[in-house]
Tab-separated table of C-alpha atoms and ligand atoms in Angstrom:
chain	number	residue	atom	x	y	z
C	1	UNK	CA	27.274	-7.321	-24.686
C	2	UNK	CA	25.451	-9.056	-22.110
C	3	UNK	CA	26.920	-10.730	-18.786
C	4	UNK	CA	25.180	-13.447	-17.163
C	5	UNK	CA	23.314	-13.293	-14.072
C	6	UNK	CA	24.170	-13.964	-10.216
C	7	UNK	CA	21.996	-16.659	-10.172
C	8	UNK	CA	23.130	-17.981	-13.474
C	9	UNK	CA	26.521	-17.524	-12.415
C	10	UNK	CA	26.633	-19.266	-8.802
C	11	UNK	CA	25.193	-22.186	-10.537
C	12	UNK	CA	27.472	-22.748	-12.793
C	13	UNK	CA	30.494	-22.366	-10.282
C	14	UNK	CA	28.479	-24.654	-8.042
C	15	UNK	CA	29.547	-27.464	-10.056
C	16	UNK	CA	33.361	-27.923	-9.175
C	17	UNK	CA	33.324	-30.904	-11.216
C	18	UNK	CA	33.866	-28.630	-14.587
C	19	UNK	CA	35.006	-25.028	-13.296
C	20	UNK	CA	37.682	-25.152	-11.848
C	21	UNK	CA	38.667	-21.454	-12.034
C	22	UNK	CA	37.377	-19.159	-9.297
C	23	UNK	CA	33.965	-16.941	-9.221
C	24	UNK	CA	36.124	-13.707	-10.273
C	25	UNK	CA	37.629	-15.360	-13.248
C	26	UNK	CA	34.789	-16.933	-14.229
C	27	UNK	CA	32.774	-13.859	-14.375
C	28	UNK	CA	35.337	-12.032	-16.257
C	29	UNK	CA	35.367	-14.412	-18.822
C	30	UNK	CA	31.731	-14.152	-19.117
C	31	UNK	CA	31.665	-10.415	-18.919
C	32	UNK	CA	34.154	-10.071	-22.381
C	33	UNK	CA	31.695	-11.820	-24.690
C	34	UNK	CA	28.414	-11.523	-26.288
C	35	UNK	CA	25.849	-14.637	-24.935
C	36	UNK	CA	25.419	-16.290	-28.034
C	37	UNK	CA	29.592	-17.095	-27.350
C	38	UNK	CA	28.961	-17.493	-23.973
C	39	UNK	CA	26.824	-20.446	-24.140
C	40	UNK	CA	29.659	-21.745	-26.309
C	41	UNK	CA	32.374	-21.098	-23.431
C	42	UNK	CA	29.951	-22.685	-21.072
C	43	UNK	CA	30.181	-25.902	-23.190
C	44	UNK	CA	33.684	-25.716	-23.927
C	45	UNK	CA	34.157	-26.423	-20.198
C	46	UNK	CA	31.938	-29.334	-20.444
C	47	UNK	CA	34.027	-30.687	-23.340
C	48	UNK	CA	36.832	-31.016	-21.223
C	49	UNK	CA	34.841	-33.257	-18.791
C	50	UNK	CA	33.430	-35.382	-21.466
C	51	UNK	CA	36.607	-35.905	-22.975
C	52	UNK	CA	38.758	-36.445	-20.646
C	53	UNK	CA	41.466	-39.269	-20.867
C	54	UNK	CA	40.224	-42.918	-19.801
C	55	UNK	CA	42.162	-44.570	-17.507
C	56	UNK	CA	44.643	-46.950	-19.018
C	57	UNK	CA	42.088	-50.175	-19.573
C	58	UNK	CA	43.362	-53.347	-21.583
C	59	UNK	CA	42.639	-53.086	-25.222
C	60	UNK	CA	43.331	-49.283	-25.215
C	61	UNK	CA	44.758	-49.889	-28.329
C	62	UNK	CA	41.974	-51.276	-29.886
C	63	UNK	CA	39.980	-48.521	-28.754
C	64	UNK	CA	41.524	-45.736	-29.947
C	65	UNK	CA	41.990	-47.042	-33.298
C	66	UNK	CA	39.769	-45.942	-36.340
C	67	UNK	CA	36.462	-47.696	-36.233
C	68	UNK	CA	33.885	-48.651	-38.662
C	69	UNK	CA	31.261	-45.846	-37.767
C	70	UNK	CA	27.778	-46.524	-38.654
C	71	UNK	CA	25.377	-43.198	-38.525
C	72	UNK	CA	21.627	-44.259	-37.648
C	73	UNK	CA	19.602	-41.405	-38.762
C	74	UNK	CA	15.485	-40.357	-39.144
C	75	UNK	CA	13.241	-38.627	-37.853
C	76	UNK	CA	11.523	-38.372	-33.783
C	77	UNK	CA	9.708	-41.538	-33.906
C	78	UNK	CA	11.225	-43.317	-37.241
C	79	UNK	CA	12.562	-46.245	-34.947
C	80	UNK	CA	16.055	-45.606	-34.266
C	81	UNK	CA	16.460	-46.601	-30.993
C	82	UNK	CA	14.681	-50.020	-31.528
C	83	UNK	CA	16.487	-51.289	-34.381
C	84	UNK	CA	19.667	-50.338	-32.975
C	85	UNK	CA	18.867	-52.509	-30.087
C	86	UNK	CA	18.357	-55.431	-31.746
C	87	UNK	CA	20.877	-55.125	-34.326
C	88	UNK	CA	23.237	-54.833	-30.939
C	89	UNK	CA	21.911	-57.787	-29.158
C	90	UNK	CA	22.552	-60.307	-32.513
C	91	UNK	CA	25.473	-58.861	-33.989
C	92	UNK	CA	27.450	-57.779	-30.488
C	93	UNK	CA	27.916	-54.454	-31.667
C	94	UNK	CA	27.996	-51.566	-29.304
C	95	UNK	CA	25.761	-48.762	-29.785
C	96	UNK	CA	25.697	-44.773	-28.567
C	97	UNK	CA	22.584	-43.068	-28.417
C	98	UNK	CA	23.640	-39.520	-29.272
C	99	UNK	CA	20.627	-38.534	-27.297
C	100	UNK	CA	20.732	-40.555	-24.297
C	101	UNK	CA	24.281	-39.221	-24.042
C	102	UNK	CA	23.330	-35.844	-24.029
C	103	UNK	CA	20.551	-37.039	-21.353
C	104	UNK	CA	22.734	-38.654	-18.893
C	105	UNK	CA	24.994	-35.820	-18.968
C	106	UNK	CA	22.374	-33.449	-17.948
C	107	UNK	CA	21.122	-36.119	-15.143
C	108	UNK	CA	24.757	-36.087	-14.200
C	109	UNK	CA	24.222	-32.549	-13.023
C	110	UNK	CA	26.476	-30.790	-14.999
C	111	UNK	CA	26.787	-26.946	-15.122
C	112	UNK	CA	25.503	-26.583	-18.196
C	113	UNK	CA	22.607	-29.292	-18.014
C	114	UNK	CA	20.425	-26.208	-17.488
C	115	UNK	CA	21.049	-24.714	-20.812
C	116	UNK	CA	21.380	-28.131	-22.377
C	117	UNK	CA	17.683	-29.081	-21.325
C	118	UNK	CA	16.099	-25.515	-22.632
C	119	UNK	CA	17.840	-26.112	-25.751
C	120	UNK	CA	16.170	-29.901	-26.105
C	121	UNK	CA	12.920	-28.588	-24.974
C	122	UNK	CA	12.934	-25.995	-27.850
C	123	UNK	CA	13.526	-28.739	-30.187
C	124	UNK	CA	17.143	-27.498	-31.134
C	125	UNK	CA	20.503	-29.050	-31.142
C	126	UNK	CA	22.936	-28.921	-28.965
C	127	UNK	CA	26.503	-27.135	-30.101
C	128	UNK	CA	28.530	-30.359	-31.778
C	129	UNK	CA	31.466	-29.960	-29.746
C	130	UNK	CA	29.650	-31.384	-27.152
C	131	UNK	CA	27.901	-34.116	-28.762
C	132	UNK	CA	31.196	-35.481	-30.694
C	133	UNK	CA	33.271	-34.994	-27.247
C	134	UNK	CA	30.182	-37.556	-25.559
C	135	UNK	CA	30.372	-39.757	-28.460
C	136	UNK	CA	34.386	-39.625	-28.727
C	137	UNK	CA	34.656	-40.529	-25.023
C	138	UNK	CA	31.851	-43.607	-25.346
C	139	UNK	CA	33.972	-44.941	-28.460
C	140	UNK	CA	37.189	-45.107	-26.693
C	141	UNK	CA	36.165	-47.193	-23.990
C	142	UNK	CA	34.562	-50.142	-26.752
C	143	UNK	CA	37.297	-52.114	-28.165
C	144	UNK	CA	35.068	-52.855	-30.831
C	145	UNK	CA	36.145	-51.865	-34.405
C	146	UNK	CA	32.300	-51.225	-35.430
C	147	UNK	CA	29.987	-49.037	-33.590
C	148	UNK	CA	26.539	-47.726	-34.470
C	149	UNK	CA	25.682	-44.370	-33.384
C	150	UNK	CA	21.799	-43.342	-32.923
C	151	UNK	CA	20.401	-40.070	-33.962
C	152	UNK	CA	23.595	-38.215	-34.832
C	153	UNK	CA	24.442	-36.339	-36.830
C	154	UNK	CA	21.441	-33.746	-36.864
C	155	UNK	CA	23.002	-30.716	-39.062
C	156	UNK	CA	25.988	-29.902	-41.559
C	157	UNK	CA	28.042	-28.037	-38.222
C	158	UNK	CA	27.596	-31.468	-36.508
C	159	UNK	CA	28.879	-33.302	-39.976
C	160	UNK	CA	31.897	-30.718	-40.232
C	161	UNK	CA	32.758	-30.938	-35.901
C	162	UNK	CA	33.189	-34.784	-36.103
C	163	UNK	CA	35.171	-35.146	-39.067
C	164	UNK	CA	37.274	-32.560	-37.658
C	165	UNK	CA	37.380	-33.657	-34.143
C	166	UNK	CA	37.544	-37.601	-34.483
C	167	UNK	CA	39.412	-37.401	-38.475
C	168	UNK	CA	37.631	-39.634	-40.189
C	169	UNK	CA	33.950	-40.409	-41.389
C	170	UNK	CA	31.779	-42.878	-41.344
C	171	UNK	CA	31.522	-46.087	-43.314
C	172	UNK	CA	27.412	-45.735	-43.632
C	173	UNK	CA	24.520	-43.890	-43.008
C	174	UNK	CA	20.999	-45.764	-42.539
C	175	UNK	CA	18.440	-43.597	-43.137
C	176	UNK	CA	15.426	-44.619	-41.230
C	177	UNK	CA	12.542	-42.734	-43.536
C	178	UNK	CA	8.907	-42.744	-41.872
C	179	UNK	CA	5.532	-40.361	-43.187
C	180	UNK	CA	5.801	-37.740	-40.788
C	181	UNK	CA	1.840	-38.702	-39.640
C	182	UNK	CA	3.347	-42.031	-38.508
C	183	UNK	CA	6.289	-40.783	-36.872
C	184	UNK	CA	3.860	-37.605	-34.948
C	185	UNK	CA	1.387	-41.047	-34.300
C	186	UNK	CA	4.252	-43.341	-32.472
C	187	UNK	CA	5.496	-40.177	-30.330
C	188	UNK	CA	2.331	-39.426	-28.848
C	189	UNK	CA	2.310	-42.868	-27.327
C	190	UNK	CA	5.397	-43.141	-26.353
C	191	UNK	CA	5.559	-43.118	-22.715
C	192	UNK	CA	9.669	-42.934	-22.156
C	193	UNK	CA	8.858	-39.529	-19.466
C	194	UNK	CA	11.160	-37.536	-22.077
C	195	UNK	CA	10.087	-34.095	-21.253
C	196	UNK	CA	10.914	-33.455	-25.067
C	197	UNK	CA	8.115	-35.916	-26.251
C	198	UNK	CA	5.236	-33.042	-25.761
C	199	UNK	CA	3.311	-31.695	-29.107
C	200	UNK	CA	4.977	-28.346	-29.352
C	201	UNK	CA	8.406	-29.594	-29.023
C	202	UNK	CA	8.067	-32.798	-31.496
C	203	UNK	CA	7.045	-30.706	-34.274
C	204	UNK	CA	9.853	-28.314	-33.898
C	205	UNK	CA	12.170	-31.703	-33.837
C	206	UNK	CA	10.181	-32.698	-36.650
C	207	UNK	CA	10.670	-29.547	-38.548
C	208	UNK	CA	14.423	-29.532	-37.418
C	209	UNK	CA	15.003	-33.241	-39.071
C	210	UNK	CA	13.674	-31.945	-42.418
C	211	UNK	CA	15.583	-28.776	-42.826
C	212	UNK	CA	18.324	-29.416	-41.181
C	213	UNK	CA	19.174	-32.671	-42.249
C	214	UNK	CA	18.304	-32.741	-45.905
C	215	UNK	CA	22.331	-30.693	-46.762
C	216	UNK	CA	23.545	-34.081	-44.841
C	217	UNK	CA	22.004	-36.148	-46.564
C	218	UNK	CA	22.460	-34.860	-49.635
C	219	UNK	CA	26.317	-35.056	-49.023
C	220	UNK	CA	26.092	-38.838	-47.864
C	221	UNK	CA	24.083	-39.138	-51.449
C	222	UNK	CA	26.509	-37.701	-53.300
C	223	UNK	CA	29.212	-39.915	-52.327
C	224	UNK	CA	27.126	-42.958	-52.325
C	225	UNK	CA	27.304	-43.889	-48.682
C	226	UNK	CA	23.295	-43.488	-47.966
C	227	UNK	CA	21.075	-46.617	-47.408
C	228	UNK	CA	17.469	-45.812	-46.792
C	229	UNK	CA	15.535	-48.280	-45.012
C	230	UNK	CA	11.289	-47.784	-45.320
C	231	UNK	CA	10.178	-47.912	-41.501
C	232	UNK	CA	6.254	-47.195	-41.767
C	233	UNK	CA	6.056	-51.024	-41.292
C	234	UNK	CA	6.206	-53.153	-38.166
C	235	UNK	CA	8.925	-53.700	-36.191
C	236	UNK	CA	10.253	-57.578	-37.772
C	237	UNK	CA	9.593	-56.545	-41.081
C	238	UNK	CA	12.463	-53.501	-40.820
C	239	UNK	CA	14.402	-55.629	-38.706
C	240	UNK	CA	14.524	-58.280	-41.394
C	241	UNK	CA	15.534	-56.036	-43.755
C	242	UNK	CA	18.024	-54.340	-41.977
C	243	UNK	CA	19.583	-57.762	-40.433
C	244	UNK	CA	19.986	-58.606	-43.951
C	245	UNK	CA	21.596	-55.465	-44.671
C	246	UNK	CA	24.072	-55.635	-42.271
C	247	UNK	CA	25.342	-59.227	-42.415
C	248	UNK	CA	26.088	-58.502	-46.346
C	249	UNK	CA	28.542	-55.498	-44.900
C	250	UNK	CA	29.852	-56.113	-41.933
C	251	UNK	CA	29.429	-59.942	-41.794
C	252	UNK	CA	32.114	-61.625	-43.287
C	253	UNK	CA	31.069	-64.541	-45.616
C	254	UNK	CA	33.481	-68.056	-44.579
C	255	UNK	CA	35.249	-69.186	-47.132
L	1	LIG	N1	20.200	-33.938	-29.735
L	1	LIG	C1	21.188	-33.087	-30.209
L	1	LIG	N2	22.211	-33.612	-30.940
L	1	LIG	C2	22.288	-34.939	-31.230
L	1	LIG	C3	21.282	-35.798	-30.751
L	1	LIG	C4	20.236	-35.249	-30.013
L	1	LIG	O1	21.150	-31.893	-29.983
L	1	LIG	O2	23.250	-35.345	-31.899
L	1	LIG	C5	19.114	-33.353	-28.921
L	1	LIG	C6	18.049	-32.697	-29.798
L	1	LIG	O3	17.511	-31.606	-29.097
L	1	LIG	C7	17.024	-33.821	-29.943
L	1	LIG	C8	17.082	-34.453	-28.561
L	1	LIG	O4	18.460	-34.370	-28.182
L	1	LIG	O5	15.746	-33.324	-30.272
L	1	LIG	C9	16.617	-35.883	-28.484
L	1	LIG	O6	17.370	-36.677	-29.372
L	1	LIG	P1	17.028	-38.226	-29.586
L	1	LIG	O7	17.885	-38.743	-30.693
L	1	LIG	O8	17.093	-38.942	-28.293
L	1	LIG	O9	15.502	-38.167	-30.023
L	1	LIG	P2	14.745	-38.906	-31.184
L	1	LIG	O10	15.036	-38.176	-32.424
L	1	LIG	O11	15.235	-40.317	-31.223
L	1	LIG	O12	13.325	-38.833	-30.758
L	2	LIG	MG1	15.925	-42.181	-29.972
């Protein structure tokens, strides 16, 4: 058993925004469990900020309706972020960044952006709930019936969460494979101010993409939904690829 500190503790109540139960009944909840749950209880609270109802909004409908999910996966560095961008701009799709998400709730001031940040500077991923309540919430305010969604998901628990917590899957998963040299290369010039793009902690994320995500990806295999795109290659040349790719499945041909 281990309880949380003072300090800990009048930090987290600082933030009204999520706890709304007092100091007292905070730090009895805290006291009854061991801190690997705690950290879980801590984000639990969180979910219910990050998914709480939208205010009625035309094309509510719409919104909540199944959507054509497409999971952009690959490595630190693989290109993610810039393919999604353009793909966006020409085809008017809207697009979640799984990790800017988890950024701007931490900017946002939350609670738990403390433990949030430690666990992104150790290279390891944050508990699902969380992420699938952030990208849940961003979904249901797009009417859209496709959506791409960057850099998620990163393990089998964050697989397992979202089909359970949103009830379907997705239609597609682009895998965005890159020689780890090239991918190490790109990140050390990257000059975003990500506190997460330092040496030590991209070759944990590094590490983390292999093992972790090779059981998803060998599910997507095995039921065919995997399309790898090469990106050691400049920017047009994967974007011509992948524009092609896309108009032949979500562009519909005119009669
Ligand atoms: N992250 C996470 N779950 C996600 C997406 C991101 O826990 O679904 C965390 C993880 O610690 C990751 C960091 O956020 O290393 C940055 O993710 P992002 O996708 O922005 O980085 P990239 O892989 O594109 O460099
Ligand atoms: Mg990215």
């Amino acid at each position: 058993m281990s309880l949380v500190g003072e300090a800990g503790l009048r930090q987290l109540c600082q933030s009204r925004q999520i706890f709304r139960c007092s100091h007292t009944c905070l730090k009895g909840l805290l006291g009854q469990v061991r801190s690997s749950d705690r950290h879980r209880i801590v984000t639990a609270q969180a979910l219910q900020m990050v998914t709480a109802p939208s205010p009625e909004a035309p094309g509510q409908r719409e919104a909540a309706a199944k959507k054509r999910v497409v999971f952009v996966v690959g490595g630190p560095g693989s290109g993610k972020g810039t393919q999604c961008d353009l793909i966006s701009r020409d085809f008017s799709v809207p697009f979640f960044s799984a990790g800017e998400l988890i950024r701007s709730l931490i900017a946002s001031g939350c609670a738990e952006g403390k433990q949030l940040q430690d666990i992104i500077l150790q290279g390891h991923i944050i508990p699902s709930e969380v992420t699938v309540g952030l990208l849940q919430k961003a979904m249901a305010e797009t009417s859209s019936d496709t959506v791409l969604i960057d850099g998620f998901p990163r393990n089998t628990e964050n697989r397992t969460v979202w089909q359970s917590q949103v009830g379907y899957d997705c239609e597609m998963v682009l895998l965005f494979d890159c020689p780890e040299e090239v991918m190490l290369q790109r990140l050390k010039h990257r000059r975003d101010g990500r506190a997460d793009d330092n040496e030590d902690t991209i070759r944990k994320r590094v590490q983390n993409f292999k093992s972790q995500m090779a059981p998803v990806l060998d599910y997507y295999q095995s039921i065919g939904k995997v399309t790898t795109i090469n990106t050691d290659r400049p920017v047009e040349d994967i974007y011509s690829e992948l524009n092609s790719i896309w108009r032949q499945r979500f562009v519909p041909t005119s009669p």
